[in-house]
mmCIF file of C-alpha atoms and ligand atoms in Angstrom:
data_model
loop_
_atom_site.group_PDB
_atom_site.id
_atom_site.type_symbol
_atom_site.label_atom_id
_atom_site.label_comp_id
_atom_site.label_asym_id
_atom_site.label_seq_id
_atom_site.Cartn_x
_atom_site.Cartn_y
_atom_site.Cartn_z
ATOM 1 C CA UNK A 1 -3.790 -82.049 46.756
ATOM 2 C CA UNK A 2 -6.624 -79.766 45.758
ATOM 3 C CA UNK A 3 -6.767 -76.132 46.880
ATOM 4 C CA UNK A 4 -9.975 -74.749 48.383
ATOM 5 C CA UNK A 5 -12.371 -73.554 45.702
ATOM 6 C CA UNK A 6 -11.849 -69.972 44.633
ATOM 7 C CA UNK A 7 -13.191 -67.787 41.900
ATOM 8 C CA UNK A 8 -11.094 -68.099 38.782
ATOM 9 C CA UNK A 9 -10.529 -65.454 36.172
ATOM 10 C CA UNK A 10 -11.360 -66.932 32.789
ATOM 11 C CA UNK A 11 -10.906 -65.364 29.372
ATOM 12 C CA UNK A 12 -13.539 -65.976 26.692
ATOM 13 C CA UNK A 13 -12.844 -65.053 23.087
ATOM 14 C CA UNK A 14 -14.349 -66.106 19.776
ATOM 15 C CA UNK A 15 -13.855 -65.016 16.211
ATOM 16 C CA UNK A 16 -16.971 -63.900 14.398
ATOM 17 C CA UNK A 17 -17.944 -67.223 12.850
ATOM 18 C CA UNK A 18 -17.456 -68.969 16.216
ATOM 19 C CA UNK A 19 -19.309 -66.446 18.390
ATOM 20 C CA UNK A 20 -22.741 -68.073 18.254
ATOM 21 C CA UNK A 21 -21.259 -71.422 19.269
ATOM 22 C CA UNK A 22 -19.484 -69.860 22.233
ATOM 23 C CA UNK A 23 -22.638 -67.974 23.215
ATOM 24 C CA UNK A 24 -24.666 -71.217 23.212
ATOM 25 C CA UNK A 25 -21.951 -72.994 25.211
ATOM 26 C CA UNK A 26 -21.780 -70.149 27.739
ATOM 27 C CA UNK A 27 -25.537 -70.223 28.171
ATOM 28 C CA UNK A 28 -25.460 -73.980 28.645
ATOM 29 C CA UNK A 29 -22.717 -73.765 31.289
ATOM 30 C CA UNK A 30 -23.783 -70.588 33.043
ATOM 31 C CA UNK A 31 -24.283 -72.221 36.437
ATOM 32 C CA UNK A 32 -20.707 -73.533 36.386
ATOM 33 C CA UNK A 33 -19.354 -70.226 35.108
ATOM 34 C CA UNK A 34 -21.346 -67.976 37.461
ATOM 35 C CA UNK A 35 -18.923 -67.969 40.442
ATOM 36 C CA UNK A 36 -15.992 -67.036 38.245
ATOM 37 C CA UNK A 37 -14.796 -63.758 36.862
ATOM 38 C CA UNK A 38 -15.232 -63.733 33.110
ATOM 39 C CA UNK A 39 -13.269 -61.444 30.819
ATOM 40 C CA UNK A 40 -14.041 -61.299 27.113
ATOM 41 C CA UNK A 41 -12.915 -59.288 24.127
ATOM 42 C CA UNK A 42 -15.347 -56.512 23.191
ATOM 43 C CA UNK A 43 -17.672 -58.041 20.637
ATOM 44 C CA UNK A 44 -17.548 -61.484 22.196
ATOM 45 C CA UNK A 45 -18.482 -59.917 25.550
ATOM 46 C CA UNK A 46 -21.497 -58.201 23.973
ATOM 47 C CA UNK A 47 -22.831 -61.445 22.520
ATOM 48 C CA UNK A 48 -22.165 -63.546 25.590
ATOM 49 C CA UNK A 49 -23.798 -60.989 27.884
ATOM 50 C CA UNK A 50 -26.914 -61.069 25.709
ATOM 51 C CA UNK A 51 -26.938 -64.883 25.680
ATOM 52 C CA UNK A 52 -26.364 -65.266 29.414
ATOM 53 C CA UNK A 53 -27.498 -62.016 31.115
ATOM 54 C CA UNK A 54 -27.068 -63.565 34.560
ATOM 55 C CA UNK A 55 -23.308 -63.734 34.156
ATOM 56 C CA UNK A 56 -21.007 -60.878 34.947
ATOM 57 C CA UNK A 57 -18.706 -60.523 31.963
ATOM 58 C CA UNK A 58 -16.097 -57.772 31.866
ATOM 59 C CA UNK A 59 -15.230 -56.531 28.412
ATOM 60 C CA UNK A 60 -11.776 -55.529 27.306
ATOM 61 C CA UNK A 61 -11.267 -53.967 23.873
ATOM 62 C CA UNK A 62 -12.252 -55.797 20.760
ATOM 63 C CA UNK A 63 -9.589 -58.325 19.736
ATOM 64 C CA UNK A 64 -8.274 -56.480 16.662
ATOM 65 C CA UNK A 65 -8.257 -53.210 18.659
ATOM 66 C CA UNK A 66 -5.974 -54.502 21.410
ATOM 67 C CA UNK A 67 -8.204 -56.884 23.379
ATOM 68 C CA UNK A 68 -6.063 -59.920 22.656
ATOM 69 C CA UNK A 69 -3.059 -58.001 23.910
ATOM 70 C CA UNK A 70 -4.922 -56.948 27.065
ATOM 71 C CA UNK A 71 -5.578 -60.619 27.832
ATOM 72 C CA UNK A 72 -1.920 -61.356 27.089
ATOM 73 C CA UNK A 73 -0.883 -58.681 29.572
ATOM 74 C CA UNK A 74 -3.098 -60.303 32.204
ATOM 75 C CA UNK A 75 -1.367 -63.632 31.562
ATOM 76 C CA UNK A 76 2.086 -62.114 31.951
ATOM 77 C CA UNK A 77 0.937 -60.619 35.266
ATOM 78 C CA UNK A 78 -0.456 -63.948 36.495
ATOM 79 C CA UNK A 79 -4.044 -62.654 36.432
ATOM 80 C CA UNK A 80 -5.677 -65.134 34.041
ATOM 81 C CA UNK A 81 -6.399 -68.706 35.142
ATOM 82 C CA UNK A 82 -7.611 -70.078 31.841
ATOM 83 C CA UNK A 83 -8.537 -69.069 28.314
ATOM 84 C CA UNK A 84 -11.236 -70.343 25.991
ATOM 85 C CA UNK A 85 -10.427 -69.036 22.533
ATOM 86 C CA UNK A 86 -12.458 -70.198 19.538
ATOM 87 C CA UNK A 87 -10.327 -69.379 16.532
ATOM 88 C CA UNK A 88 -11.739 -69.274 13.015
ATOM 89 C CA UNK A 89 -9.203 -71.428 11.202
ATOM 90 C CA UNK A 90 -10.710 -70.658 7.775
ATOM 91 C CA UNK A 91 -10.649 -66.865 7.788
ATOM 92 C CA UNK A 92 -7.541 -64.659 7.692
ATOM 93 C CA UNK A 93 -7.509 -62.219 10.598
ATOM 94 C CA UNK A 94 -6.009 -58.724 10.349
ATOM 95 C CA UNK A 95 -4.571 -59.082 13.847
ATOM 96 C CA UNK A 96 -2.995 -62.490 13.340
ATOM 97 C CA UNK A 97 0.138 -61.355 15.179
ATOM 98 C CA UNK A 98 -1.954 -60.529 18.271
ATOM 99 C CA UNK A 99 -3.650 -63.939 18.169
ATOM 100 C CA UNK A 100 -0.286 -65.688 17.931
ATOM 101 C CA UNK A 101 1.091 -63.566 20.758
ATOM 102 C CA UNK A 102 -1.835 -64.474 23.020
ATOM 103 C CA UNK A 103 -1.463 -68.188 22.285
ATOM 104 C CA UNK A 104 2.284 -67.931 22.826
ATOM 105 C CA UNK A 105 1.809 -66.409 26.274
ATOM 106 C CA UNK A 106 -0.567 -69.232 27.225
ATOM 107 C CA UNK A 107 2.192 -71.670 26.292
ATOM 108 C CA UNK A 108 4.900 -69.671 28.029
ATOM 109 C CA UNK A 109 2.981 -69.283 31.293
ATOM 110 C CA UNK A 110 1.241 -72.687 31.300
ATOM 111 C CA UNK A 111 -2.210 -71.133 31.179
ATOM 112 C CA UNK A 112 -4.876 -73.773 30.460
ATOM 113 C CA UNK A 113 -6.100 -73.078 26.941
ATOM 114 C CA UNK A 114 -9.123 -74.449 25.094
ATOM 115 C CA UNK A 115 -9.397 -73.760 21.374
ATOM 116 C CA UNK A 116 -12.569 -75.792 20.906
ATOM 117 C CA UNK A 117 -15.704 -76.417 22.918
ATOM 118 C CA UNK A 118 -14.891 -80.051 23.614
ATOM 119 C CA UNK A 119 -11.770 -78.981 25.474
ATOM 120 C CA UNK A 120 -13.593 -76.054 27.076
ATOM 121 C CA UNK A 121 -16.153 -78.464 28.533
ATOM 122 C CA UNK A 122 -13.418 -80.774 29.775
ATOM 123 C CA UNK A 123 -11.692 -77.800 31.382
ATOM 124 C CA UNK A 124 -14.623 -76.425 33.300
ATOM 125 C CA UNK A 125 -15.883 -79.919 34.130
ATOM 126 C CA UNK A 126 -12.650 -80.742 35.897
ATOM 127 C CA UNK A 127 -12.850 -80.119 39.682
ATOM 128 C CA UNK A 128 -9.062 -79.787 39.905
ATOM 129 C CA UNK A 129 -9.112 -76.980 37.333
ATOM 130 C CA UNK A 130 -12.003 -75.203 39.056
ATOM 131 C CA UNK A 131 -10.296 -75.412 42.424
ATOM 132 C CA UNK A 132 -7.258 -73.622 41.030
ATOM 133 C CA UNK A 133 -5.080 -76.698 41.362
ATOM 134 C CA UNK A 134 -2.201 -76.762 38.887
ATOM 135 C CA UNK A 135 0.537 -79.199 38.033
ATOM 136 C CA UNK A 136 3.756 -78.220 39.859
ATOM 137 C CA UNK A 137 5.440 -77.732 36.486
ATOM 138 C CA UNK A 138 2.887 -75.000 35.777
ATOM 139 C CA UNK A 139 4.914 -72.414 37.700
ATOM 140 C CA UNK A 140 7.065 -70.883 34.987
ATOM 141 C CA UNK A 141 9.053 -68.628 37.332
ATOM 142 C CA UNK A 142 11.984 -71.009 37.927
ATOM 143 C CA UNK A 143 12.120 -71.818 34.229
ATOM 144 C CA UNK A 144 12.500 -68.228 33.163
ATOM 145 C CA UNK A 145 14.447 -66.797 36.104
ATOM 146 C CA UNK A 146 17.725 -67.910 34.542
ATOM 147 C CA UNK A 147 16.738 -66.300 31.239
ATOM 148 C CA UNK A 148 15.726 -63.010 32.894
ATOM 149 C CA UNK A 149 19.007 -62.747 34.806
ATOM 150 C CA UNK A 150 21.271 -63.992 31.992
ATOM 151 C CA UNK A 151 24.617 -62.327 31.522
ATOM 152 C CA UNK A 152 24.920 -60.148 28.445
ATOM 153 C CA UNK A 153 28.657 -59.591 28.735
ATOM 154 C CA UNK A 154 30.943 -61.347 26.260
HETATM 155 O O1 13P B 201 -10.744 -60.943 17.331
HETATM 156 C C1 13P B 201 -10.898 -61.484 18.378
HETATM 157 C C2 13P B 201 -9.861 -62.345 18.943
HETATM 158 O O2 13P B 201 -8.709 -62.474 18.153
HETATM 159 C C3 13P B 201 -12.153 -61.322 19.126
HETATM 160 O O3 13P B 201 -12.478 -59.992 19.250
HETATM 161 P P1 13P B 201 -13.987 -59.562 19.426
HETATM 162 O O4 13P B 201 -14.549 -60.386 20.518
HETATM 163 O O5 13P B 201 -13.967 -58.119 19.769
HETATM 164 O O6 13P B 201 -14.647 -59.833 18.098
#
């Protein structure tokens, strides 16, 4: 069953060589994105806001300065509904550990994740995703409750 439509909180991040592509995609999909709350890492936010001035995009810090970790914190608090993250696979990044940590939290918490624009378009074109509907297995709480309360005694 599909939940009533609600505004989602979506993360948008792109490495430098992918920023123009994400800006063009955001512009192209601005009507679909408009009802949702968009959060982007600092420099990505600047470019996307220029490309699609009608969208309200909240900036966190730049990725290498903690922005990826801010998005990760939102995931761990259940405050991010999806992430579009265009990663430059050909350029070493100084904050590789932060990138890995953000991807890991998407996996851990079943957050829908697009690492290319084909998947991003599929994601936002899917009415079930936009309505906030998630597969029942997407609730990680039961999975990790046993881990969080594990006994540490011998
Ligand atoms: O480095 C990033 C993600 O890992 C993106 O950060 P900026 O959007 O600030 O460039």
